[in-house]
CSV table of C-alpha atoms and ligand atoms in Angstrom, one decimal:
chain,number,residue,atom,x,y,z
H,196,UNK,CA,-1.5,41.1,-51.0
H,197,UNK,CA,0.5,43.1,-53.3
H,198,UNK,CA,1.1,42.1,-57.0
H,199,UNK,CA,4.9,40.8,-57.6
H,200,UNK,CA,6.0,41.1,-61.3
H,201,UNK,CA,9.4,39.9,-60.8
H,202,UNK,CA,8.9,36.3,-61.6
H,203,UNK,CA,11.9,34.2,-62.2
H,204,UNK,CA,12.5,30.7,-63.6
H,205,UNK,CA,9.3,30.9,-65.9
H,206,UNK,CA,11.1,29.4,-68.7
H,207,UNK,CA,11.5,26.0,-66.6
H,208,UNK,CA,7.9,25.7,-65.8
H,209,UNK,CA,5.0,24.2,-67.9
H,210,UNK,CA,2.2,26.5,-69.2
H,211,UNK,CA,-0.1,25.3,-66.3
H,212,UNK,CA,2.5,25.9,-63.6
H,213,UNK,CA,3.3,29.5,-65.1
H,214,UNK,CA,-0.7,30.2,-65.0
H,215,UNK,CA,-0.6,29.1,-61.2
H,216,UNK,CA,2.3,31.1,-60.4
H,217,UNK,CA,1.1,34.3,-62.3
H,218,UNK,CA,-2.3,34.0,-60.5
H,219,UNK,CA,-0.7,33.8,-57.2
H,220,UNK,CA,1.6,36.7,-57.9
H,221,UNK,CA,-1.2,38.7,-58.9
H,222,UNK,CA,-3.3,37.9,-55.7
H,223,UNK,CA,-5.7,35.8,-57.7
H,224,UNK,CA,-7.1,32.3,-56.9
H,225,UNK,CA,-4.8,29.6,-58.2
H,226,UNK,CA,-7.3,28.7,-60.9
H,227,UNK,CA,-8.0,32.3,-62.1
H,228,UNK,CA,-6.2,31.9,-65.4
H,229,UNK,CA,-7.2,28.4,-66.2
H,230,UNK,CA,-9.5,29.6,-69.0
H,231,UNK,CA,-6.2,30.3,-70.9
H,232,UNK,CA,-5.8,26.7,-71.4
H,233,UNK,CA,-7.2,26.1,-75.0
H,234,UNK,CA,-9.5,23.2,-73.8
H,235,UNK,CA,-11.1,25.7,-71.5
H,236,UNK,CA,-11.2,28.9,-73.6
H,237,UNK,CA,-13.6,30.4,-76.0
H,238,UNK,CA,-16.2,28.0,-76.9
H,239,UNK,CA,-17.7,27.5,-80.3
H,240,UNK,CA,-21.2,28.6,-79.0
H,241,UNK,CA,-19.7,31.8,-77.6
H,242,UNK,CA,-17.8,32.5,-80.7
H,243,UNK,CA,-20.9,31.8,-82.7
H,244,UNK,CA,-22.5,34.7,-80.9
H,245,UNK,CA,-19.6,37.0,-81.6
H,246,UNK,CA,-19.4,37.2,-85.4
H,247,UNK,CA,-21.2,35.8,-88.5
H,248,UNK,CA,-20.6,32.6,-90.1
H,249,UNK,CA,-18.4,31.0,-87.6
H,250,UNK,CA,-16.3,28.1,-88.5
H,251,UNK,CA,-14.3,27.7,-85.5
H,252,UNK,CA,-11.7,29.7,-83.3
H,253,UNK,CA,-8.1,30.9,-83.8
H,254,UNK,CA,-5.6,29.9,-81.0
H,255,UNK,CA,-3.0,32.8,-80.5
H,256,UNK,CA,-0.2,32.2,-77.9
H,257,UNK,CA,-0.9,34.4,-74.7
H,258,UNK,CA,2.4,35.0,-72.6
H,259,UNK,CA,3.1,37.1,-69.5
H,260,UNK,CA,5.4,39.9,-69.5
H,261,UNK,CA,7.3,40.1,-66.2
H,262,UNK,CA,9.2,43.0,-64.4
H,263,UNK,CA,6.7,45.6,-65.1
H,264,UNK,CA,6.3,48.4,-62.6
H,265,UNK,CA,3.7,51.1,-63.4
H,266,UNK,CA,3.1,54.2,-61.5
H,267,UNK,CA,4.8,52.6,-58.4
H,268,UNK,CA,2.9,49.2,-58.5
H,269,UNK,CA,4.0,45.9,-60.1
H,270,UNK,CA,1.8,44.5,-62.8
H,271,UNK,CA,1.8,41.3,-64.6
H,272,UNK,CA,1.0,41.8,-68.3
H,273,UNK,CA,-0.8,39.3,-70.5
H,274,UNK,CA,0.3,39.6,-74.2
H,275,UNK,CA,-1.2,37.7,-77.1
H,276,UNK,CA,1.1,37.5,-80.2
H,277,UNK,CA,2.4,35.0,-82.6
H,278,UNK,CA,5.7,36.7,-82.8
H,279,UNK,CA,8.6,35.1,-81.2
H,280,UNK,CA,10.7,37.2,-78.8
H,281,UNK,CA,8.1,40.0,-78.1
H,282,UNK,CA,7.3,38.9,-74.6
H,283,UNK,CA,10.8,38.2,-73.6
H,284,UNK,CA,12.0,41.7,-75.0
H,285,UNK,CA,9.3,43.7,-73.1
H,286,UNK,CA,10.1,41.8,-69.9
H,287,UNK,CA,13.7,42.6,-70.4
H,288,UNK,CA,13.1,46.3,-71.0
H,289,UNK,CA,10.9,46.4,-67.9
H,290,UNK,CA,13.6,44.9,-65.8
H,291,UNK,CA,15.9,47.6,-66.9
H,292,UNK,CA,13.3,50.4,-66.2
H,293,UNK,CA,12.7,49.0,-62.7
H,294,UNK,CA,16.1,50.3,-61.8
H,295,UNK,CA,14.9,54.0,-61.7
H,296,UNK,CA,11.5,53.1,-60.5
H,297,UNK,CA,9.5,51.7,-63.7
H,298,UNK,CA,7.1,53.6,-65.9
H,299,UNK,CA,5.1,56.6,-65.1
H,300,UNK,CA,2.0,57.0,-67.1
H,301,UNK,CA,-0.9,59.5,-67.4
H,302,UNK,CA,-3.9,59.6,-69.4
H,303,UNK,CA,-6.2,62.2,-70.6
H,304,UNK,CA,-9.9,62.0,-70.0
H,305,UNK,CA,-11.6,59.2,-72.1
H,306,UNK,CA,-12.9,61.3,-74.8
H,307,UNK,CA,-13.9,60.0,-78.1
H,308,UNK,CA,-15.3,61.9,-81.1
H,309,UNK,CA,-18.0,61.2,-83.7
H,310,UNK,CA,-18.4,63.0,-87.0
H,311,UNK,CA,-21.5,64.1,-88.7
H,312,UNK,CA,-21.0,65.1,-92.3
H,313,UNK,CA,-23.4,67.8,-93.8
H,314,UNK,CA,-23.5,68.3,-97.8
H,315,UNK,CA,-24.6,71.2,-99.7
H,316,UNK,CA,-25.0,73.8,-97.0
H,317,UNK,CA,-25.6,77.2,-98.8
H,318,UNK,CA,-23.7,79.2,-96.2
H,319,UNK,CA,-21.2,76.9,-94.5
H,320,UNK,CA,-19.8,79.6,-92.3
H,321,UNK,CA,-22.9,80.5,-91.0
H,322,UNK,CA,-24.1,77.0,-90.7
H,323,UNK,CA,-21.2,76.4,-88.4
H,324,UNK,CA,-22.1,78.9,-86.0
H,325,UNK,CA,-25.8,78.0,-86.1
H,326,UNK,CA,-24.7,74.6,-85.0
H,327,UNK,CA,-22.5,75.8,-82.1
H,328,UNK,CA,-25.6,78.0,-81.0
H,329,UNK,CA,-27.6,74.8,-80.8
H,330,UNK,CA,-24.9,73.0,-78.7
H,331,UNK,CA,-27.2,72.6,-75.8
H,332,UNK,CA,-30.1,71.0,-77.6
H,333,UNK,CA,-27.7,68.7,-79.6
H,334,UNK,CA,-25.8,67.5,-76.6
H,335,UNK,CA,-29.2,66.8,-74.8
H,336,UNK,CA,-30.4,64.8,-77.7
H,337,UNK,CA,-27.2,62.9,-77.9
H,338,UNK,CA,-27.1,62.2,-74.1
H,339,UNK,CA,-30.6,61.0,-74.3
H,340,UNK,CA,-29.4,57.9,-76.3
H,341,UNK,CA,-27.2,56.7,-73.4
H,342,UNK,CA,-28.6,57.3,-69.9
H,343,UNK,CA,-26.3,54.7,-68.6
H,344,UNK,CA,-23.2,56.4,-69.8
H,345,UNK,CA,-24.3,59.7,-68.3
H,346,UNK,CA,-25.2,57.8,-65.0
H,347,UNK,CA,-21.6,56.6,-65.0
H,348,UNK,CA,-20.4,60.2,-65.2
H,349,UNK,CA,-19.8,60.3,-69.1
H,350,UNK,CA,-21.9,61.9,-71.9
H,351,UNK,CA,-21.4,64.8,-74.4
H,352,UNK,CA,-18.6,67.3,-73.2
H,353,UNK,CA,-18.6,69.6,-76.3
H,354,UNK,CA,-19.5,70.2,-79.8
H,355,UNK,CA,-17.2,71.5,-82.3
H,356,UNK,CA,-17.5,72.0,-86.0
H,357,UNK,CA,-15.0,72.2,-88.8
H,358,UNK,CA,-15.4,73.3,-92.5
H,359,UNK,CA,-13.7,70.8,-94.7
H,360,UNK,CA,-13.1,71.9,-98.3
H,361,UNK,CA,-13.1,69.2,-101.0
H,362,UNK,CA,-13.0,70.3,-104.6
H,363,UNK,CA,-16.0,72.3,-105.3
H,364,UNK,CA,-17.7,71.4,-101.9
H,365,UNK,CA,-17.2,72.5,-98.5
H,366,UNK,CA,-18.5,70.0,-96.0
H,367,UNK,CA,-19.6,71.0,-92.7
H,368,UNK,CA,-18.4,68.4,-90.3
H,369,UNK,CA,-19.8,68.4,-86.8
H,370,UNK,CA,-17.9,66.8,-83.9
H,371,UNK,CA,-19.7,65.2,-80.8
H,372,UNK,CA,-17.0,65.2,-78.2
H,373,UNK,CA,-18.0,62.5,-75.8
H,374,UNK,CA,-16.7,61.2,-72.4
H,375,UNK,CA,-17.0,57.4,-72.9
H,376,UNK,CA,-15.8,56.6,-69.4
H,377,UNK,CA,-14.8,52.8,-69.4
H,378,UNK,CA,-16.0,51.9,-72.8
H,379,UNK,CA,-13.9,52.0,-76.0
H,380,UNK,CA,-16.9,54.0,-77.0
H,381,UNK,CA,-17.5,53.2,-80.7
H,382,UNK,CA,-20.9,52.0,-80.4
H,383,UNK,CA,-21.7,54.6,-77.9
H,384,UNK,CA,-20.8,57.6,-79.9
H,385,UNK,CA,-22.1,56.1,-83.2
H,386,UNK,CA,-25.5,55.7,-81.7
H,387,UNK,CA,-25.3,59.4,-80.6
H,388,UNK,CA,-24.0,60.6,-84.0
H,389,UNK,CA,-27.1,58.8,-85.7
H,390,UNK,CA,-29.5,60.3,-83.3
H,391,UNK,CA,-28.5,64.1,-83.9
H,392,UNK,CA,-27.8,63.6,-87.5
H,393,UNK,CA,-31.3,64.8,-88.9
H,394,UNK,CA,-31.3,67.8,-86.6
H,395,UNK,CA,-27.8,68.7,-87.5
H,396,UNK,CA,-28.9,68.7,-91.2
H,397,UNK,CA,-31.8,71.0,-90.6
H,398,UNK,CA,-29.9,73.5,-88.7
H,399,UNK,CA,-26.9,73.5,-91.1
H,400,UNK,CA,-29.5,73.6,-94.1
H,401,UNK,CA,-28.0,70.6,-95.9
H,402,UNK,CA,-28.1,66.8,-96.2
H,403,UNK,CA,-26.3,64.6,-93.7
H,404,UNK,CA,-24.2,61.8,-95.0
H,405,UNK,CA,-21.7,60.1,-92.7
H,406,UNK,CA,-22.4,59.7,-89.1
H,407,UNK,CA,-19.5,57.7,-87.3
H,408,UNK,CA,-16.8,57.9,-84.7
H,409,UNK,CA,-13.2,59.2,-86.0
H,410,UNK,CA,-10.4,56.7,-85.1
H,411,UNK,CA,-8.2,59.6,-84.8
H,412,UNK,CA,-8.7,59.6,-81.2
H,413,UNK,CA,-6.4,62.4,-80.4
H,414,UNK,CA,-8.3,63.6,-77.3
H,415,UNK,CA,-7.8,60.2,-75.6
H,416,UNK,CA,-4.2,60.1,-75.1
H,417,UNK,CA,-2.2,57.6,-73.1
H,418,UNK,CA,1.7,58.6,-72.0
H,419,UNK,CA,4.4,56.6,-70.6
H,420,UNK,CA,7.9,57.5,-69.7
H,421,UNK,CA,10.8,55.7,-68.1
H,422,UNK,CA,14.5,56.1,-67.4
H,423,UNK,CA,16.6,53.2,-68.5
H,424,UNK,CA,19.9,52.9,-66.6
H,425,UNK,CA,22.9,53.4,-68.9
H,426,UNK,CA,24.8,50.7,-67.3
H,427,UNK,CA,22.3,48.2,-67.6
H,428,UNK,CA,21.8,49.2,-71.3
H,429,UNK,CA,25.5,48.5,-71.9
H,430,UNK,CA,27.1,51.7,-71.2
H,431,UNK,CA,27.0,55.4,-72.3
H,432,UNK,CA,27.9,54.7,-76.1
H,433,UNK,CA,24.9,52.3,-76.2
H,434,UNK,CA,22.7,55.3,-74.9
H,435,UNK,CA,24.1,57.7,-77.5
H,436,UNK,CA,23.6,55.1,-80.3
H,437,UNK,CA,19.9,54.4,-79.1
H,438,UNK,CA,19.3,58.3,-79.2
H,439,UNK,CA,20.8,58.2,-82.8
H,440,UNK,CA,18.6,55.3,-83.7
H,441,UNK,CA,15.4,57.2,-82.5
H,442,UNK,CA,16.6,60.5,-84.1
H,443,UNK,CA,16.6,58.7,-87.5
H,444,UNK,CA,13.0,57.6,-86.9
H,445,UNK,CA,12.0,61.1,-86.1
H,446,UNK,CA,13.4,62.4,-89.3
H,447,UNK,CA,12.9,59.4,-91.8
H,448,UNK,CA,9.5,58.0,-92.6
H,449,UNK,CA,10.8,54.7,-93.9
H,450,UNK,CA,12.6,54.2,-90.4
H,451,UNK,CA,9.6,55.7,-88.5
H,452,UNK,CA,7.4,53.0,-89.9
H,453,UNK,CA,9.5,50.1,-88.5
H,454,UNK,CA,10.1,52.0,-85.2
H,455,UNK,CA,6.5,52.4,-84.6
H,456,UNK,CA,5.7,48.9,-85.7
H,457,UNK,CA,8.0,48.0,-82.8
H,458,UNK,CA,5.8,49.8,-80.3
H,459,UNK,CA,2.7,48.3,-81.7
H,460,UNK,CA,4.3,44.8,-81.3
H,461,UNK,CA,3.7,45.5,-77.5
H,462,UNK,CA,0.5,47.7,-77.8
H,463,UNK,CA,-1.4,45.3,-80.0
H,464,UNK,CA,-0.4,42.3,-78.0
H,465,UNK,CA,-2.0,43.7,-74.8
H,466,UNK,CA,-4.9,45.2,-76.6
H,467,UNK,CA,-5.5,41.9,-78.2
H,468,UNK,CA,-5.2,39.9,-75.0
H,469,UNK,CA,-7.9,42.0,-73.4
H,470,UNK,CA,-10.4,41.7,-76.1
H,471,UNK,CA,-10.0,45.3,-77.5
H,472,UNK,CA,-10.1,46.6,-80.9
H,473,UNK,CA,-6.7,46.3,-82.3
H,474,UNK,CA,-7.6,48.0,-85.6
H,475,UNK,CA,-8.9,51.0,-83.8
H,476,UNK,CA,-5.8,51.4,-81.7
H,477,UNK,CA,-3.5,50.9,-84.7
H,478,UNK,CA,-5.5,53.5,-86.8
H,479,UNK,CA,-5.3,55.8,-83.9
H,480,UNK,CA,-1.6,55.4,-83.4
H,481,UNK,CA,-0.6,55.8,-87.0
H,482,UNK,CA,-2.8,58.9,-87.4
H,483,UNK,CA,-1.1,60.4,-84.4
H,484,UNK,CA,2.3,59.7,-85.9
H,485,UNK,CA,1.8,62.3,-88.5
H,486,UNK,CA,3.7,65.6,-87.7
H,487,UNK,CA,2.0,69.0,-88.2
H,488,UNK,CA,4.0,69.3,-91.5
H,489,UNK,CA,2.4,66.2,-92.7
H,490,UNK,CA,5.5,64.0,-92.2
H,491,UNK,CA,5.0,60.4,-90.9
H,492,UNK,CA,7.3,60.3,-87.7
H,493,UNK,CA,7.9,58.3,-84.6
H,494,UNK,CA,5.5,58.2,-81.8
H,495,UNK,CA,8.1,58.1,-79.0
H,496,UNK,CA,11.3,60.1,-78.1
H,497,UNK,CA,14.5,59.1,-76.5
H,498,UNK,CA,16.8,61.5,-74.9
H,499,UNK,CA,20.0,61.4,-72.7
H,500,UNK,CA,19.1,62.7,-69.3
H,501,UNK,CA,21.4,65.0,-67.0
H,502,UNK,CA,22.8,61.7,-65.3
H,503,UNK,CA,23.6,60.0,-68.7
H,504,UNK,CA,20.8,57.6,-68.5
H,505,UNK,CA,18.3,57.1,-71.4
H,506,UNK,CA,15.1,58.9,-70.9
H,507,UNK,CA,12.2,57.4,-73.0
H,508,UNK,CA,8.8,58.8,-73.7
H,509,UNK,CA,5.6,57.7,-75.6
H,510,UNK,CA,2.3,59.4,-76.3
H,511,UNK,CA,-0.4,57.8,-78.4
H,512,UNK,CA,-4.2,57.7,-78.6
H,513,UNK,CA,-5.4,54.6,-76.5
H,514,UNK,CA,-9.1,53.9,-77.2
H,515,UNK,CA,-9.4,50.8,-75.0
H,516,UNK,CA,-12.3,49.9,-72.8
H,517,UNK,CA,-13.3,47.5,-70.0
H,518,UNK,CA,-16.9,47.2,-70.9
H,519,UNK,CA,-18.7,46.3,-74.3
H,520,UNK,CA,-17.0,44.7,-77.3
H,521,UNK,CA,-15.4,41.4,-76.7
H,522,UNK,CA,-13.6,42.3,-73.4
H,523,UNK,CA,-16.8,41.3,-71.4
H,524,UNK,CA,-17.7,38.2,-73.4
H,525,UNK,CA,-14.4,36.6,-74.2
H,526,UNK,CA,-13.5,34.4,-71.2
H,527,UNK,CA,-9.7,34.8,-71.9
H,528,UNK,CA,-10.0,38.5,-72.3
H,529,UNK,CA,-11.8,38.6,-68.9
H,530,UNK,CA,-8.9,36.6,-67.3
H,531,UNK,CA,-6.5,38.9,-68.8
H,532,UNK,CA,-8.0,42.0,-67.4
H,533,UNK,CA,-8.2,40.3,-63.9
H,534,UNK,CA,-4.5,39.5,-64.1
H,535,UNK,CA,-3.7,43.2,-65.0
H,536,UNK,CA,-5.8,44.1,-61.9
H,537,UNK,CA,-7.0,47.4,-63.7
H,538,UNK,CA,-10.1,48.9,-62.6
H,539,UNK,CA,-10.6,51.6,-65.3
H,540,UNK,CA,-10.2,51.9,-68.9
H,541,UNK,CA,-7.5,54.8,-68.2
H,542,UNK,CA,-5.5,52.4,-66.0
H,543,UNK,CA,-5.5,49.8,-68.8
H,544,UNK,CA,-4.5,52.6,-71.3
H,545,UNK,CA,-1.6,53.5,-69.1
H,546,UNK,CA,-0.2,50.0,-69.0
H,547,UNK,CA,-0.6,49.4,-72.7
H,548,UNK,CA,1.5,52.6,-73.3
H,549,UNK,CA,4.1,51.3,-70.8
H,550,UNK,CA,4.4,48.0,-72.7
H,551,UNK,CA,4.7,50.0,-76.0
H,552,UNK,CA,7.6,52.0,-74.8
H,553,UNK,CA,9.3,48.9,-73.3
H,554,UNK,CA,9.1,47.0,-76.5
H,555,UNK,CA,10.3,50.1,-78.4
H,556,UNK,CA,13.4,50.4,-76.1
H,557,UNK,CA,14.0,46.7,-76.4
H,558,UNK,CA,14.1,46.8,-80.2
H,559,UNK,CA,16.2,50.0,-80.3
H,560,UNK,CA,18.8,48.5,-78.0
H,561,UNK,CA,19.1,45.4,-79.9
H,562,UNK,CA,19.5,47.4,-83.1
H,563,UNK,CA,22.0,49.8,-81.6
H,564,UNK,CA,24.1,46.8,-80.3
H,565,UNK,CA,24.1,43.2,-81.6
H,566,UNK,CA,21.3,43.7,-84.3
H,567,UNK,CA,18.1,42.3,-84.1
H,568,UNK,CA,18.5,38.8,-85.7
H,569,UNK,CA,20.3,37.1,-82.9
H,570,UNK,CA,17.5,37.3,-80.3
H,571,UNK,CA,15.0,36.8,-82.9
H,572,UNK,CA,16.8,33.8,-84.6
H,573,UNK,CA,17.1,31.6,-81.6
H,574,UNK,CA,13.3,31.9,-81.1
H,575,UNK,CA,12.6,31.6,-84.8
H,576,UNK,CA,14.6,28.6,-85.0
H,577,UNK,CA,12.3,26.7,-82.8
H,578,UNK,CA,9.4,27.5,-85.1
H,579,UNK,CA,11.4,26.4,-88.1
H,580,UNK,CA,12.4,23.2,-86.3
H,581,UNK,CA,8.7,22.4,-85.5
H,582,UNK,CA,7.7,23.2,-88.9
H,583,UNK,CA,10.2,20.8,-90.3
H,584,UNK,CA,8.7,18.1,-88.0
H,585,UNK,CA,11.0,18.1,-85.2
H,586,UNK,CA,9.5,16.2,-82.0
H,587,UNK,CA,9.8,17.9,-78.5
H,588,UNK,CA,12.9,15.7,-77.8
H,589,UNK,CA,14.4,16.7,-81.2
H,590,UNK,CA,13.9,20.4,-81.1
H,591,UNK,CA,16.8,21.5,-78.9
H,592,UNK,CA,19.4,19.8,-81.0
H,593,UNK,CA,17.9,21.0,-84.3
H,594,UNK,CA,17.8,24.6,-82.9
H,595,UNK,CA,21.3,24.4,-81.6
H,596,UNK,CA,22.9,23.0,-84.8
H,597,UNK,CA,21.0,25.5,-87.1
H,598,UNK,CA,22.3,28.4,-84.9
H,599,UNK,CA,25.8,27.1,-84.7
H,600,UNK,CA,25.9,26.8,-88.4
H,601,UNK,CA,24.2,30.3,-88.7
H,602,UNK,CA,21.7,28.6,-91.0
H,603,UNK,CA,18.1,29.0,-89.7
H,604,UNK,CA,16.3,27.6,-92.7
H,605,UNK,CA,13.7,24.8,-93.3
H,606,UNK,CA,16.1,22.7,-95.7
H,607,UNK,CA,18.9,22.8,-93.0
H,608,UNK,CA,16.4,21.7,-90.2
H,609,UNK,CA,15.1,18.9,-92.4
H,610,UNK,CA,18.7,17.7,-93.3
H,611,UNK,CA,19.6,17.9,-89.4
H,612,UNK,CA,16.6,15.8,-88.6
H,613,UNK,CA,17.4,13.2,-91.2
H,614,UNK,CA,21.0,12.9,-89.8
H,615,UNK,CA,19.6,12.7,-86.4
H,616,UNK,CA,17.2,10.0,-87.3
H,617,UNK,CA,19.6,7.9,-89.2
H,618,UNK,CA,22.0,8.2,-86.2
H,619,UNK,CA,19.1,7.0,-83.8
H,620,UNK,CA,18.1,4.4,-86.3
H,621,UNK,CA,21.6,3.1,-86.3
H,622,UNK,CA,21.9,3.1,-82.5
H,623,UNK,CA,18.8,1.2,-82.0
H,624,UNK,CA,19.7,-1.2,-84.7
H,625,UNK,CA,23.1,-1.9,-82.9
X,805,NAD,P1,-20.7,48.9,-76.1
X,805,NAD,O1,-21.8,49.8,-76.9
X,805,NAD,O2,-20.9,47.4,-76.2
X,805,NAD,O3,-20.8,49.3,-74.7
X,805,NAD,C1,-20.7,50.5,-74.1
X,805,NAD,C2,-21.9,51.0,-73.3
X,805,NAD,O4,-21.8,50.4,-72.0
X,805,NAD,C3,-22.0,52.4,-73.0
X,805,NAD,O5,-22.6,53.0,-74.1
X,805,NAD,C4,-22.8,52.4,-71.7
X,805,NAD,O6,-24.1,52.5,-72.1
X,805,NAD,C5,-22.4,51.2,-71.1
X,805,NAD,N1,-21.5,51.1,-69.8
X,805,NAD,C6,-21.7,50.4,-68.7
X,805,NAD,N2,-20.8,50.6,-67.8
X,805,NAD,C7,-20.1,51.7,-68.4
X,805,NAD,C8,-18.9,52.4,-67.9
X,805,NAD,N3,-18.2,52.2,-66.8
X,805,NAD,N4,-18.3,53.2,-68.6
X,805,NAD,C9,-18.8,53.5,-70.0
X,805,NAD,N5,-20.1,52.9,-70.4
X,805,NAD,C10,-20.5,52.0,-69.6
X,805,NAD,O7,-19.2,49.1,-76.6
X,805,NAD,P2,-18.4,50.5,-77.0
X,805,NAD,O8,-17.3,50.6,-76.2
X,805,NAD,O9,-19.5,51.6,-77.2
X,805,NAD,O10,-18.0,49.9,-78.6
X,805,NAD,C11,-16.8,49.2,-78.7
X,805,NAD,C12,-17.1,48.2,-79.8
X,805,NAD,O11,-17.5,48.9,-81.1
X,805,NAD,C13,-15.9,47.4,-80.1
X,805,NAD,O12,-16.2,46.0,-80.2
X,805,NAD,C14,-15.4,48.0,-81.5
X,805,NAD,O13,-14.8,47.0,-82.3
X,805,NAD,C15,-16.7,48.3,-82.1
X,805,NAD,N6,-16.7,49.3,-83.3
X,805,NAD,C16,-15.4,50.0,-83.7
X,805,NAD,C17,-15.6,50.8,-84.7
X,805,NAD,C18,-14.3,51.7,-85.0
X,805,NAD,O14,-13.4,51.6,-84.4
X,805,NAD,N7,-14.4,52.3,-86.2
X,805,NAD,C19,-16.9,51.1,-85.3
X,805,NAD,C20,-18.0,50.4,-84.8
X,805,NAD,C21,-18.0,49.5,-84.0
């Protein structure tokens, strides 16, 4: 049975009903997502085995983004985020992208790199060539650390050596270029780097110091593109204004930081939901946003295509995996991966890039039209109402009154609540 991502009416369902519908629409058993109920998720015992000095677990809302179509197939996307409006915005952008076929994604091979730093080589240029001559020996030594990875078709693909000047010193830095298949790969390549370090120092004629992966995962790229229909976006002026908004991000680091944060709203939410390392993906993304001239710029591009529609594209490093880390241990992460239906780390990387592009478009469209606050505020108002102590029955009234008064603030919420309760008290007393 194919997956259907165009789910309507989710707003009117309870979380349990939504889980059942999402599972059914993804072709899973009705109870496949039940571990997302906080009562059934990560146990204290499981958490205690994941990190040190465990005190408890943190609940983060997990929503489902709808309408996504990626490489011709529908996909339901789990997103873990505390920020209101992210899931709705991604779903809305995906609905617009569907008109012209959804998202097309590609990925490079899952290549991660580890660095080995050598200090004090007398002849760094010659040391570099000696290390390159020893490529076969070093690759064999590294591969011997992870026969499973080699069995799965991964392992060392290349060895490169860079000379990095720093003050009086020139560091010889060897890179192990490793295909990590369906792993995120940090542990895999770190083990390899540590294993070759002594031999690298001997060959280079220096002392080895750091042996660790680089999070600048620029050989492991995910790319997504989509055409967003001009009419659905609000017309040709909106398309032109979005192109201008994106152009400012390309030219101005102050805008680029916020533009890229908008992309990461989507990216990090899927990365977190699937138990992957959000910091690794974020470090990779921001290091990739530095242009060759050293300027921090936007990760995405928006152009007006020949038909007048908006053509959006995004490319960023995507070190995510399906084995290792928390992905296999965390029950919610496992359910999230099942919902996505991805079979390889590269498939996951492509979906994450598509969500990043959708999130980016949604923010740009809001900014180029009504501004970001309108959508944000109605959702934010719910949080303000809850914080002020509104009961589930009182929330809609408090939200509506704050929005009508254009005053979404704690003091206003408290005032409205006091008025409501006086009114209710009087009514009861009558
Ligand atoms: P891992 O070591 O737990 O699992 C990877 C291993 O799984 C491989 O080495 C391989 O032996 C095996 N494997 C089985 N099936 C495989 C398949 N189909 N494809 C590939 N490998 C397969 O995990 P990892 O991915 O090497 O490391 C990820 C973890 O490392 C994350 O938790 C991350 O947070 C952490 N970490 C990150 C950094 C960093 O980003 N700077 C540094 C250290 C650790």
